[in-house]
mmCIF file of C-alpha atoms in Angstrom:
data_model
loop_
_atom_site.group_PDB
_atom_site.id
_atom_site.type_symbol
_atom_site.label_atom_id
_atom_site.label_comp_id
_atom_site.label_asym_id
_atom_site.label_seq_id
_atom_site.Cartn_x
_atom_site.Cartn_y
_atom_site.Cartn_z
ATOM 1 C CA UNK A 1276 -137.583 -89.159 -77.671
ATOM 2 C CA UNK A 1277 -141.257 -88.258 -78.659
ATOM 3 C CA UNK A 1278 -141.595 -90.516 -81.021
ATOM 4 C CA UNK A 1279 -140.159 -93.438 -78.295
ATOM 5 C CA UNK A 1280 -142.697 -92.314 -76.010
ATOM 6 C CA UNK A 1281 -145.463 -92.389 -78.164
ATOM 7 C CA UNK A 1282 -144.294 -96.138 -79.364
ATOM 8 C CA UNK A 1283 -144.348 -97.369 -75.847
ATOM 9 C CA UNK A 1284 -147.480 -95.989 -75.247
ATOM 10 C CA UNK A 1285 -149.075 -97.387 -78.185
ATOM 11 C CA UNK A 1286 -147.575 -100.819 -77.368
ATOM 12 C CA UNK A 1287 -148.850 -100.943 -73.498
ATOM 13 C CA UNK A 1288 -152.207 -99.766 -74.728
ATOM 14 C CA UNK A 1289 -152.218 -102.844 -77.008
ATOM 15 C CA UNK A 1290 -150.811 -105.163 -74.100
ATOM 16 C CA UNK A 1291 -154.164 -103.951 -72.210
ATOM 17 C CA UNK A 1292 -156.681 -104.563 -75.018
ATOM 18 C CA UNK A 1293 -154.956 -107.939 -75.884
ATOM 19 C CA UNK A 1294 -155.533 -108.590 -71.734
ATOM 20 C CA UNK A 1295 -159.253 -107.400 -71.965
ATOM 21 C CA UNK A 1296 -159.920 -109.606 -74.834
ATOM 22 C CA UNK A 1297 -158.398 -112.828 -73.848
ATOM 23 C CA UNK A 1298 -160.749 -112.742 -70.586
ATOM 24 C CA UNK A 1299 -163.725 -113.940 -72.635
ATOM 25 C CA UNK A 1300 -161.969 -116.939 -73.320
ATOM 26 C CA UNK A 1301 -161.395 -117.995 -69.575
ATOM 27 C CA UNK A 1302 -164.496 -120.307 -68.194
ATOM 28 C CA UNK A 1303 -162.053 -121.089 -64.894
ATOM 29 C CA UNK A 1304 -163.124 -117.916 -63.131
ATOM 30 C CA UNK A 1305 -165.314 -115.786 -65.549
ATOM 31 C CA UNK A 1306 -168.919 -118.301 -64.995
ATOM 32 C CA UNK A 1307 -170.636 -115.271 -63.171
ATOM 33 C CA UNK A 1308 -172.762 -113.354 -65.703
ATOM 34 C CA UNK A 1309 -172.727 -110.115 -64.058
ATOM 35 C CA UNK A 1310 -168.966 -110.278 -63.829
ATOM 36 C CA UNK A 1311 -168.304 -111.168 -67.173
ATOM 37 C CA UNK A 1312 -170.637 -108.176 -68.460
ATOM 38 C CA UNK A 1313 -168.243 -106.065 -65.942
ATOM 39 C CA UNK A 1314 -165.514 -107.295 -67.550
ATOM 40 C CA UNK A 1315 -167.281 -106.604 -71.384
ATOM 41 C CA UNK A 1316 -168.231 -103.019 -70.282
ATOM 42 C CA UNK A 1317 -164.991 -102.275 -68.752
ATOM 43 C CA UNK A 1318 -163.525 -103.065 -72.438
ATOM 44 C CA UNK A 1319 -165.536 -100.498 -74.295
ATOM 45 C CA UNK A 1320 -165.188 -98.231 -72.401
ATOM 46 C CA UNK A 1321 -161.059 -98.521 -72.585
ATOM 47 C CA UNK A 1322 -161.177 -98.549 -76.316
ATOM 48 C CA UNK A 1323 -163.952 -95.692 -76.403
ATOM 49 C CA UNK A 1324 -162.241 -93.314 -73.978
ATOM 50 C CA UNK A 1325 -158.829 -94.044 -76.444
ATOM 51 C CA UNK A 1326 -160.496 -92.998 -79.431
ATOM 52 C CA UNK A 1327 -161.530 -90.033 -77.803
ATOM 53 C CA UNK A 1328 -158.259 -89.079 -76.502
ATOM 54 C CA UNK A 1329 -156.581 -89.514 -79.798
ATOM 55 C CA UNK A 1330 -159.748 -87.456 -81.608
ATOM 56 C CA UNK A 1331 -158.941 -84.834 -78.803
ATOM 57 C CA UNK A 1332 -155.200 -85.025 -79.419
ATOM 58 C CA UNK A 1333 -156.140 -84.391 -83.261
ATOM 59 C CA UNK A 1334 -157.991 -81.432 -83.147
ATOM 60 C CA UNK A 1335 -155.310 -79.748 -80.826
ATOM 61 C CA UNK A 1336 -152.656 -80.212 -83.112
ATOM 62 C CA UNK A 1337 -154.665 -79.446 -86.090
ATOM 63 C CA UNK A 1338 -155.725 -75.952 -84.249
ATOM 64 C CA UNK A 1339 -151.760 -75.278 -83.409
ATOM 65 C CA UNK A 1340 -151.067 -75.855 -87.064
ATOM 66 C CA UNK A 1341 -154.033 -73.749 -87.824
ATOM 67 C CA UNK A 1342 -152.328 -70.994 -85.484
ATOM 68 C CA UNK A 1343 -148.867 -70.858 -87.021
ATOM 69 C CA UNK A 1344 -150.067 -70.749 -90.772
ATOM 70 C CA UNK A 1345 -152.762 -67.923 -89.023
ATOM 71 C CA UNK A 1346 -149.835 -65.897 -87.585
ATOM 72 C CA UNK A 1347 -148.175 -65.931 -90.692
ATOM 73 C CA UNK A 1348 -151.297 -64.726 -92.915
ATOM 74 C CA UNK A 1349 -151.392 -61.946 -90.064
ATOM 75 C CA UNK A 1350 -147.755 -60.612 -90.340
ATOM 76 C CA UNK A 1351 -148.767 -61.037 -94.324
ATOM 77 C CA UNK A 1352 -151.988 -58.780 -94.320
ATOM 78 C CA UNK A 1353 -150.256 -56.041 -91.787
ATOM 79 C CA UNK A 1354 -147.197 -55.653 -93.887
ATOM 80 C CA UNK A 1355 -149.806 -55.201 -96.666
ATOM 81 C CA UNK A 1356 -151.982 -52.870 -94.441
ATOM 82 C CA UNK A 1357 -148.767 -50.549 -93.679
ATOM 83 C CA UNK A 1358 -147.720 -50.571 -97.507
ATOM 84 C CA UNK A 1359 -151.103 -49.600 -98.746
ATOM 85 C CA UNK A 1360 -151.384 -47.207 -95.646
ATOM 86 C CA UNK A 1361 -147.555 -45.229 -96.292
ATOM 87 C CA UNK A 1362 -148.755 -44.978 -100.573
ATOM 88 C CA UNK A 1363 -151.746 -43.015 -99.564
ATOM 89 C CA UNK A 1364 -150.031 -40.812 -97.645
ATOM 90 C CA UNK A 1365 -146.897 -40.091 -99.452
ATOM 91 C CA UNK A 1366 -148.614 -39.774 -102.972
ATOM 92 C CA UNK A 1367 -147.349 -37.465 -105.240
ATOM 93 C CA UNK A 1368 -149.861 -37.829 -107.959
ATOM 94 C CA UNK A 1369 -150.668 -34.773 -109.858
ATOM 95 C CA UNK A 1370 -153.906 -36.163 -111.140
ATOM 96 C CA UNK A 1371 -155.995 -36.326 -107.936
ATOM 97 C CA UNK A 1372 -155.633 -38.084 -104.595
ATOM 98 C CA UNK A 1373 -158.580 -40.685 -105.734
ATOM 99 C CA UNK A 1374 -156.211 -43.642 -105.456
ATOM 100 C CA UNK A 1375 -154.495 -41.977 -102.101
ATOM 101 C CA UNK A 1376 -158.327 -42.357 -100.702
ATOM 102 C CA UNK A 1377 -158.363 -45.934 -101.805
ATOM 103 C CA UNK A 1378 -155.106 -46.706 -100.384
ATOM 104 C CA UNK A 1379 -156.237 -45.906 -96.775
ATOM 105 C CA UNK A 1380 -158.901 -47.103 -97.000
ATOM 106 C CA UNK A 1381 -157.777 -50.323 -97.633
ATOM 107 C CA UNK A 1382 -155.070 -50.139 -95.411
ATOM 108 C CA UNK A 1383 -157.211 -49.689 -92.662
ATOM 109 C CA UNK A 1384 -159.957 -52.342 -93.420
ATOM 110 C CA UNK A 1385 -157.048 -54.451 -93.958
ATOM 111 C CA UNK A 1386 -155.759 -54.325 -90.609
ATOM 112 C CA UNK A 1387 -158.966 -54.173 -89.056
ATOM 113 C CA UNK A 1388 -159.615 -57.346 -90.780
ATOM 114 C CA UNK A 1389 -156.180 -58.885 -89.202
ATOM 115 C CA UNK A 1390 -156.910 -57.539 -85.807
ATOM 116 C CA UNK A 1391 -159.792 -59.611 -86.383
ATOM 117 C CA UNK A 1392 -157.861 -62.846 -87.599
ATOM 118 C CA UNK A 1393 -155.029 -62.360 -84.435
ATOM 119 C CA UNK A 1394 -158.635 -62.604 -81.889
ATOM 120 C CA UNK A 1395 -160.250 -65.684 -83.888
ATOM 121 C CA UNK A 1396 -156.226 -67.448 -83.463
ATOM 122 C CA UNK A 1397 -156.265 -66.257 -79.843
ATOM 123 C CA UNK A 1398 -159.826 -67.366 -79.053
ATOM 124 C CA UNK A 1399 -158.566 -70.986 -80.910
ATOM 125 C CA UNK A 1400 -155.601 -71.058 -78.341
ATOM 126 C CA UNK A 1401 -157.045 -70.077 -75.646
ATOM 127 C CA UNK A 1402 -160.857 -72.073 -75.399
ATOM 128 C CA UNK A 1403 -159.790 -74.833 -77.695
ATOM 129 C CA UNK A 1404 -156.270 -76.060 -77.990
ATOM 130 C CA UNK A 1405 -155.334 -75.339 -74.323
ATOM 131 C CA UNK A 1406 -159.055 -77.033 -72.623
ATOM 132 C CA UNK A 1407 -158.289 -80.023 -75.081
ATOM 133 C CA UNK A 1408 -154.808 -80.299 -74.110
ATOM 134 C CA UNK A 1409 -155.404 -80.559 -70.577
ATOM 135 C CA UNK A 1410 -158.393 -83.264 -70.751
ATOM 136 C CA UNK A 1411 -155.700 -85.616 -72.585
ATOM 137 C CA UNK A 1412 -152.654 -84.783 -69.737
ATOM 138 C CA UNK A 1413 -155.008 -85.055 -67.280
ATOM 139 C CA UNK A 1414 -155.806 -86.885 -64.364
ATOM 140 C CA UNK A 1415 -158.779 -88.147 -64.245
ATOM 141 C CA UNK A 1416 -158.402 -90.070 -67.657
ATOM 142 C CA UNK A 1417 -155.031 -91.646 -66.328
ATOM 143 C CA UNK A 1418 -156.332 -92.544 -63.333
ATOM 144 C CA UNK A 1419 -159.237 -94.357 -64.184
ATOM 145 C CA UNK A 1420 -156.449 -96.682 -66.843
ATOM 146 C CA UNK A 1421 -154.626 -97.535 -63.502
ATOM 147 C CA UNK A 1422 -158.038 -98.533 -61.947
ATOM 148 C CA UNK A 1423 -158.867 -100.716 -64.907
ATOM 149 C CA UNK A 1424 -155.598 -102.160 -65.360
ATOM 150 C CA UNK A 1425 -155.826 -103.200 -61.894
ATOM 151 C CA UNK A 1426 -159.094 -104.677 -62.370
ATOM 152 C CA UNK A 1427 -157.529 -106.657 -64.936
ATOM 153 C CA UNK A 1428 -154.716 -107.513 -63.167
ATOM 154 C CA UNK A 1429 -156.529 -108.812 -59.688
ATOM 155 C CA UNK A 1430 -159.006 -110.859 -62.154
ATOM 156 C CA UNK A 1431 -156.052 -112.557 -64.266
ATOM 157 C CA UNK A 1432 -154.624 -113.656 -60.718
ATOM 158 C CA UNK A 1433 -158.015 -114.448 -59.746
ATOM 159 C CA UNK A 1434 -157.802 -116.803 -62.516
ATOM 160 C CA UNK A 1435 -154.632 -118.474 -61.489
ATOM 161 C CA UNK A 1436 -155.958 -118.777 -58.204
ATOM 162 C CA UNK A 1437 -158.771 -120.933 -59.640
ATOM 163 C CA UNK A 1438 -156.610 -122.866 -61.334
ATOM 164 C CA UNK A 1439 -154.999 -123.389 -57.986
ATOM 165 C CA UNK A 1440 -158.008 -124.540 -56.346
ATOM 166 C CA UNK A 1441 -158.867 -127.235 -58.965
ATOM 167 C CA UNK A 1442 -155.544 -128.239 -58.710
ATOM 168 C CA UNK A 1443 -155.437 -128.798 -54.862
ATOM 169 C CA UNK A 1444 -159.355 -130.397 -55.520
ATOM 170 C CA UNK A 1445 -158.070 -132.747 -57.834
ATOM 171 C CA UNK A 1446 -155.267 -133.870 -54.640
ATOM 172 C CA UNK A 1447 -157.609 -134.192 -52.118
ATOM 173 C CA UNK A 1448 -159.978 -136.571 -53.903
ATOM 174 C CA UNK A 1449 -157.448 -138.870 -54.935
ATOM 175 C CA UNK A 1450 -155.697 -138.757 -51.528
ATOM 176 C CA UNK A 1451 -156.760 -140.683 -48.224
ATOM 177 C CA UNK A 1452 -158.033 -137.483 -46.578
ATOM 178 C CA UNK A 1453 -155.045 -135.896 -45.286
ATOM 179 C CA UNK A 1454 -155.623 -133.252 -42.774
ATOM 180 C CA UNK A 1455 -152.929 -130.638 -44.335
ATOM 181 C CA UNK A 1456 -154.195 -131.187 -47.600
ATOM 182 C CA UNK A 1457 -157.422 -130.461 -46.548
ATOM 183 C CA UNK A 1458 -156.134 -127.110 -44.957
ATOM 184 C CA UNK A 1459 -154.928 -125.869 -47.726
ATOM 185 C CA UNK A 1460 -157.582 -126.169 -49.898
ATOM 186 C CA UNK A 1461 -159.379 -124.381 -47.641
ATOM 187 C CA UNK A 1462 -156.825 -121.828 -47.476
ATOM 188 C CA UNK A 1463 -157.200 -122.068 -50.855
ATOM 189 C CA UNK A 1464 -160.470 -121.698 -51.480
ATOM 190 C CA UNK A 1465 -160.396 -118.732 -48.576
ATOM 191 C CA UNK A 1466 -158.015 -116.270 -51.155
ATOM 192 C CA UNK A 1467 -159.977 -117.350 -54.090
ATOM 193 C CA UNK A 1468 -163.685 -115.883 -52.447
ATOM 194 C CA UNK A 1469 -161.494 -113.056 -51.534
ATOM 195 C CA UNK A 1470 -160.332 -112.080 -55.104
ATOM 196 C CA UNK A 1471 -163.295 -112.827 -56.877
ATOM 197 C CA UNK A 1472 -165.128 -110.101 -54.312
ATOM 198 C CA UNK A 1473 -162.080 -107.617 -54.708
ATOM 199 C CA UNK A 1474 -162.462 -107.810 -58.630
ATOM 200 C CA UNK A 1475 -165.660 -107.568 -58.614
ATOM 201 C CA UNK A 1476 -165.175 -104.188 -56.056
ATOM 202 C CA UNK A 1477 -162.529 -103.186 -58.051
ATOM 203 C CA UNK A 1478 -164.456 -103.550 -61.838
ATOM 204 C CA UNK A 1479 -167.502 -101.497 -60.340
ATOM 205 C CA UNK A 1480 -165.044 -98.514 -59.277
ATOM 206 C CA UNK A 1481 -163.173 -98.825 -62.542
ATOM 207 C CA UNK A 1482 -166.052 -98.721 -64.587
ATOM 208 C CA UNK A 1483 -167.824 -95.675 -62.780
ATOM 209 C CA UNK A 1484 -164.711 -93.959 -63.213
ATOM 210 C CA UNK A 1485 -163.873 -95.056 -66.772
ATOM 211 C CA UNK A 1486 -167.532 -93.954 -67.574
ATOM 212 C CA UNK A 1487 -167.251 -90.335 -65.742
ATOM 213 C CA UNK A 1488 -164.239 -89.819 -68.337
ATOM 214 C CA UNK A 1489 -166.251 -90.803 -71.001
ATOM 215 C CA UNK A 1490 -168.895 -88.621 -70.573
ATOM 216 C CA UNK A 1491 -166.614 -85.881 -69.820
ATOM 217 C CA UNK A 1492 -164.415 -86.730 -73.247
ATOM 218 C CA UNK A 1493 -168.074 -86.456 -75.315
ATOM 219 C CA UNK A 1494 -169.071 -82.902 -73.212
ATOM 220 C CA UNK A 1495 -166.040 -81.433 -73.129
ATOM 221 C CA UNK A 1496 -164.774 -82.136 -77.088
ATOM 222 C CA UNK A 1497 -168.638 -81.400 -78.398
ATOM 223 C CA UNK A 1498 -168.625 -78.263 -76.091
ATOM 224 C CA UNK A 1499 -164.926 -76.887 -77.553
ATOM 225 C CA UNK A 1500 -165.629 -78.138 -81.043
ATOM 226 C CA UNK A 1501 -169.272 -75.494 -80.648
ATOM 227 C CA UNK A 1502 -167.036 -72.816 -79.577
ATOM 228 C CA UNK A 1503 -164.276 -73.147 -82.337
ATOM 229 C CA UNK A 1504 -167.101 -72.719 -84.378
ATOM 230 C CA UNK A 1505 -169.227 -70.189 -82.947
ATOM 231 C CA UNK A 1506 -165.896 -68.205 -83.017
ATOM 232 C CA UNK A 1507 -164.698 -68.440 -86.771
ATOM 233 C CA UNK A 1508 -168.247 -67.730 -87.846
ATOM 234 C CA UNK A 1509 -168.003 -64.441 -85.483
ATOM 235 C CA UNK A 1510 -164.647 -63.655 -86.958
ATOM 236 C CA UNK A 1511 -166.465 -64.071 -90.872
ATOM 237 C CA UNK A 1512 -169.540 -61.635 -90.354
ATOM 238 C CA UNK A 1513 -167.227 -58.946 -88.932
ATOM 239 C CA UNK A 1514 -164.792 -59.492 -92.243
ATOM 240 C CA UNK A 1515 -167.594 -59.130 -94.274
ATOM 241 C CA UNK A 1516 -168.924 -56.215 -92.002
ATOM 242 C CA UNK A 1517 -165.423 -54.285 -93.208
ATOM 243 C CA UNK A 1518 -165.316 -55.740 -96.842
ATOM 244 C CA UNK A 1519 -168.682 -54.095 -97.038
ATOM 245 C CA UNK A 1520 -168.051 -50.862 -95.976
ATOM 246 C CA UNK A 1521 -165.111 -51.145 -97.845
ATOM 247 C CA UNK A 1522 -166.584 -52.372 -101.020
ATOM 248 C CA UNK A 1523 -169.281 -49.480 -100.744
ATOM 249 C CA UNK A 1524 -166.908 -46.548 -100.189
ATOM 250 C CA UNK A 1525 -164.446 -48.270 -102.893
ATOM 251 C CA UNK A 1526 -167.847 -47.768 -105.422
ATOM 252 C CA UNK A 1527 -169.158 -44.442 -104.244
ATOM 253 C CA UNK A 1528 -165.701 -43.214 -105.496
ATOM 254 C CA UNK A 1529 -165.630 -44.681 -109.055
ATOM 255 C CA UNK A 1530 -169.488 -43.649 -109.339
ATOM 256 C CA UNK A 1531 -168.694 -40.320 -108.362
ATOM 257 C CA UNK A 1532 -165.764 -40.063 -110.861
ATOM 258 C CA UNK A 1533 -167.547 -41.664 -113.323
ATOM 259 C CA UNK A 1534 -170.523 -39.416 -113.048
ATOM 260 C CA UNK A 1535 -168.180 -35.859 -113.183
ATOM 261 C CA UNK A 1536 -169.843 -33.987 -115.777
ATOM 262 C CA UNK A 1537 -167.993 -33.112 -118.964
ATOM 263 C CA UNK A 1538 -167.908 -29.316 -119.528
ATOM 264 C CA UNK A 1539 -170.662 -27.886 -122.096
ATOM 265 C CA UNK A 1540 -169.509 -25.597 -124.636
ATOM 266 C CA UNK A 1541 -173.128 -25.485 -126.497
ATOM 267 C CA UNK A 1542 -173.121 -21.412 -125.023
ATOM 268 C CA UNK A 1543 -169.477 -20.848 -126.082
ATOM 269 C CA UNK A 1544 -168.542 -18.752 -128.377
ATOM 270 C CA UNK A 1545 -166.720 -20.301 -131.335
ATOM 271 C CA UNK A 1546 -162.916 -20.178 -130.837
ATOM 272 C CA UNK A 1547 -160.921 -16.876 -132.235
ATOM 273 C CA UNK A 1548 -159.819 -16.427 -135.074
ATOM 274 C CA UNK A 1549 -156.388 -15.182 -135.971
ATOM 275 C CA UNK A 1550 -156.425 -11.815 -136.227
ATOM 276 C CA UNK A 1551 -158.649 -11.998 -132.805
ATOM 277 C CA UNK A 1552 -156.212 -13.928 -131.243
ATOM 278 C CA UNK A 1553 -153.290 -11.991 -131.839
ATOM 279 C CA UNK A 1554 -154.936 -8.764 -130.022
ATOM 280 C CA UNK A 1555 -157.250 -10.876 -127.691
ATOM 281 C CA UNK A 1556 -156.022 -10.227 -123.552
ATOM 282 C CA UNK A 1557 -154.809 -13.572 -121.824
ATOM 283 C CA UNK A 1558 -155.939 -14.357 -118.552
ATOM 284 C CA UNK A 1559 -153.993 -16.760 -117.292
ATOM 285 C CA UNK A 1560 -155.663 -16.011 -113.536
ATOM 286 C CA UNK A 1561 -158.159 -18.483 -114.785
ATOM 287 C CA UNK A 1562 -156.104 -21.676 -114.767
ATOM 288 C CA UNK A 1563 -153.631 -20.192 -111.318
ATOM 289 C CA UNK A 1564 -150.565 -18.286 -111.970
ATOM 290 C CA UNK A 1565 -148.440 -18.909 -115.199
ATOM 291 C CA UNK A 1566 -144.804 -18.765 -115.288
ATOM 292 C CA UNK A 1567 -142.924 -16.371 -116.203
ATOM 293 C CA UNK A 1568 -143.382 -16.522 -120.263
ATOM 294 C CA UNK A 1569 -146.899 -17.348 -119.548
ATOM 295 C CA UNK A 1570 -146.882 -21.068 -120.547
ATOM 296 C CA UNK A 1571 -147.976 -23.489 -118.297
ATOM 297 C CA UNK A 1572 -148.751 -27.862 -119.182
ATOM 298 C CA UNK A 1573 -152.541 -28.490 -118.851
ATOM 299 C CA UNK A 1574 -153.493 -32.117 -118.326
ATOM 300 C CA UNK A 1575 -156.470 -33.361 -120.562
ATOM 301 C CA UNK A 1576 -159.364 -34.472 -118.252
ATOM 302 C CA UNK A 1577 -162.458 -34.615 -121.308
ATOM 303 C CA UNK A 1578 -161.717 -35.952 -124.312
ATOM 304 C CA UNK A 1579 -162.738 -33.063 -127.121
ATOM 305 C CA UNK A 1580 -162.861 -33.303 -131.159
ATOM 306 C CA UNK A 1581 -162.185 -30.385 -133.057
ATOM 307 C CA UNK A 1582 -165.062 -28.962 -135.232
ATOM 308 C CA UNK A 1583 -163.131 -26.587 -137.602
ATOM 309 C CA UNK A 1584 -159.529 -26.373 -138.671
ATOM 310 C CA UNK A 1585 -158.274 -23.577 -135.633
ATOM 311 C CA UNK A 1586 -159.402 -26.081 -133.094
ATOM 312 C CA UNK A 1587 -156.970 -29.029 -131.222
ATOM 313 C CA UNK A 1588 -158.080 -32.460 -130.698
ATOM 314 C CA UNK A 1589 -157.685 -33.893 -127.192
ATOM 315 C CA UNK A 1590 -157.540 -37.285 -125.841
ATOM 316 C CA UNK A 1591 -158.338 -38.104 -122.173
ATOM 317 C CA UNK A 1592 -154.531 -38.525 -120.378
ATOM 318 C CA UNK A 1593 -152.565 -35.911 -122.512
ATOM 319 C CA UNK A 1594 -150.979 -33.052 -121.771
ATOM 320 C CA UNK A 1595 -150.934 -29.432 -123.683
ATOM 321 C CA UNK A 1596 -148.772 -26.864 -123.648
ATOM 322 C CA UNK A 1597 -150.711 -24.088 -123.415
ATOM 323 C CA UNK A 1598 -149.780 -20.833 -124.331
ATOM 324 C CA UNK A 1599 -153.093 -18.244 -124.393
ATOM 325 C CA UNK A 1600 -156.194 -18.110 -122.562
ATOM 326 C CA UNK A 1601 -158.933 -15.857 -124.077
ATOM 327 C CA UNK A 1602 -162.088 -14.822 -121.871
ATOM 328 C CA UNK A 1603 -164.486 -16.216 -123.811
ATOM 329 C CA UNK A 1604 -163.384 -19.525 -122.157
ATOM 330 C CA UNK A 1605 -161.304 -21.049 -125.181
ATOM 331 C CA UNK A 1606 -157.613 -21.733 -125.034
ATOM 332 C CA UNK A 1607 -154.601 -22.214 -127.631
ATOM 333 C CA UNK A 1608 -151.944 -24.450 -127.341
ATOM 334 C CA UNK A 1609 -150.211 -27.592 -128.719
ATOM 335 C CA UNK A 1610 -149.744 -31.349 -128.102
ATOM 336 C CA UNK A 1611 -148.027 -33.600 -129.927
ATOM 337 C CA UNK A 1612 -146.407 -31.400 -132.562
ATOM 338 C CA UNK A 1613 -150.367 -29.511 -134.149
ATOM 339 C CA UNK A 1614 -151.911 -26.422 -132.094
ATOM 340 C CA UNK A 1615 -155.092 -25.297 -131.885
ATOM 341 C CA UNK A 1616 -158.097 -24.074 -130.097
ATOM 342 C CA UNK A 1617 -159.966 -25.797 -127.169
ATOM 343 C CA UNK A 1618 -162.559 -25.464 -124.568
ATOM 344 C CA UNK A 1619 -160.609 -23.945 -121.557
ATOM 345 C CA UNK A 1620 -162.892 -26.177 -118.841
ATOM 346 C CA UNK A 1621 -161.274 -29.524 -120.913
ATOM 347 C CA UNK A 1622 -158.265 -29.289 -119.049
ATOM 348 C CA UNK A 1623 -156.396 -29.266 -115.453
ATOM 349 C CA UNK A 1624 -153.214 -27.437 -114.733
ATOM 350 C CA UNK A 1625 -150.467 -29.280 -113.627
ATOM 351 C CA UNK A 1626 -147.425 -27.605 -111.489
ATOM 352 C CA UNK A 1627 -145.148 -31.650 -111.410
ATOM 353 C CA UNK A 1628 -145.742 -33.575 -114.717
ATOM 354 C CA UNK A 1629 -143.223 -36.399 -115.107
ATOM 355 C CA UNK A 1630 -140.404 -35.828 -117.906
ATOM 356 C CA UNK A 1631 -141.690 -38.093 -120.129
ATOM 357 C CA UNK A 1632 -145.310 -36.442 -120.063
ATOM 358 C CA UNK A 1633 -143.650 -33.403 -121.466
ATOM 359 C CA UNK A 1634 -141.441 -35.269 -124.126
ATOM 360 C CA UNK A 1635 -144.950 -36.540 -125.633
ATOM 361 C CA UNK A 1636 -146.559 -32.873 -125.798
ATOM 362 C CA UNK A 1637 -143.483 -32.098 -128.774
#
């Protein structure tokens, strides 16, 4: 039914433009200058305040479509926002709660940044689509249409009336001066003076009011199309406000893991040696509470090369089993099948380690 509608429309908008334009053809009525520029102005302004309508029509259902697709992105980046915002909180990590940080705050830049997108889409509805939307359905445009297209209408009968006139001219002079003939060419004559001064009324009205729409089309569309973009370029420097602060916290984090020291063992005391180790004292109270043979898994947060035989090599990410801790901050255990020596501060204790962390220690 839409699609009839608009056809019909289409076609009676023709049937008026294909009126306007014959009328420069006619020389039976139209030999008054100022009429005939009437008529000339009154055509313009028809096909300008079309164009306008249809540019009007074109940026309210290009702001609609912008609007669904928007909503969309915005159930999109929320889902996201709640995702990122439940993995920071329910982390179970045992290696820190860096990325539990990073989660949140993502999450919530994220859906301040959607909050954001939902106003812009509102703001689009709201002084856009819906003042655009009621300057095409409105009044005043449809009104001045049935003003012109009466203009048009009284002129093209106007016409015929002239026609009439020559006509009933023509009759008189080749008659003998009959007295009814007469009349009615006066008659005549009488509707013709009145028609031509009723279209000429009714052009002046239709082209004041055809002109106010005009001018209000050009205000009104310049004015909305300034506040769609006044808005979106709000909406941008407050994303980029929250990337920003998001970016910057995201970096003070990596620069301050980055920039964690890595223990110094230049004042340590070379490791034990055998006989030392087997009467040296644990201390497991160093590293938290041990279990109950005194073993605990220690994950590997500095990488550290071994200098003599009695000493363990460790790799960033691994995990030791370690079994003694002397007091002059060295440690013995074993990863990956060798044991050894290390610096104590090279490791973490870890009370969760996944299974297959453990199957790689042996």
């Amino acid at each position: 039914m839409e699609a009839i509608r608009k056809q019909a429309t289409r076609l009676r908008e023709q049937a008026v433009l294909k009126q306007f334009g014959g009328y420069g053809a006619s020389d039976s009525v139209v030999t008054d200058e100022a009429e005939l520029q009437q008529h000339q102005k009154l055509e313009k302004l028809y096909i300008s305040t079309r164009a306008a309508k249809h540019f009007q029509r074109d940026i309210v259902r290009g702001v609609e479509g912008y609007i669904v697709a928007g909503s969309k992105q915005v159930e999109i980046g929320t889902k996201l926002s709640e995702d990122s915002r439940k993995y920071g909180v329910e982390n179970t990590c045992t290696s820190g709660s860096t990325l539990s940080k990073a989660a949140l705050n993502f999450a919530r830049a994220r859906a301040e940044m959607e909050k954001e997108r939902g106003n812009l889409l509102k703001a689009f509805g709201t002084q856009v689509a819906e003042p655009l939307r009621a300057m095409v359905m409105g009044a005043p445009l449809e009104d001045a249409r049935h003003l012109a297209q009466r203009y048009d209408r009284m002129r093209q009968e106007a016409e015929a009336q002239a026609v009439e006139v020559s006509r009933r001219q023509a009759k008189v002079r080749e008659g003998t001066g009959n007295p009814d003939m007469l009349l009615k060419l006066e008659a005549a004559e009488s509707k013709l003076q009145d028609l031509k001064s009723n279209t000429a009324t009714l052009g002046k009205e239709a082209a004041a009011a055809m002109a106010a729409v005009e001018a209000q089309q050009q205000r009104l569309t310049l004015q909305r199309l300034i506040s769609m973009v006044e808005s979106e370029r709000a909406y941008h420097q407050r994303v980029l406000q929250i990337l920003d602060q998001l970016e910057s916290e995201m970096i003070s984090e990596r620069q301050r893991i980055e920039a964690a020291p890595t223990p110094h063992v230049d004042n340590v005391p070379p490791p034990p040696s055998y006989e030392e180790a087997n009467d040296v004292s644990t201390s497991p109270a160093q590293n938290g509470s041990s279990n109950g043979t005194g073993y605990f898994l220690g994950e590997v947060m500095y990488s550290y090369h071994a200098e003599s035989d009695v000493e363990l090599n460790l790799s960033v990410g691994e995990y030791v089993v370690v079994r003694k801790v002397s007091n002059n901050g060295w440690a013995e255990g074993e990863c990956k099948g060798k044991a050894g020596w290390f610096p104590f501060g090279y490791i973490e204790r870890r009370e969760r380690v996944l299974a297959s962390k453990v199957a790689e220690v042996f």
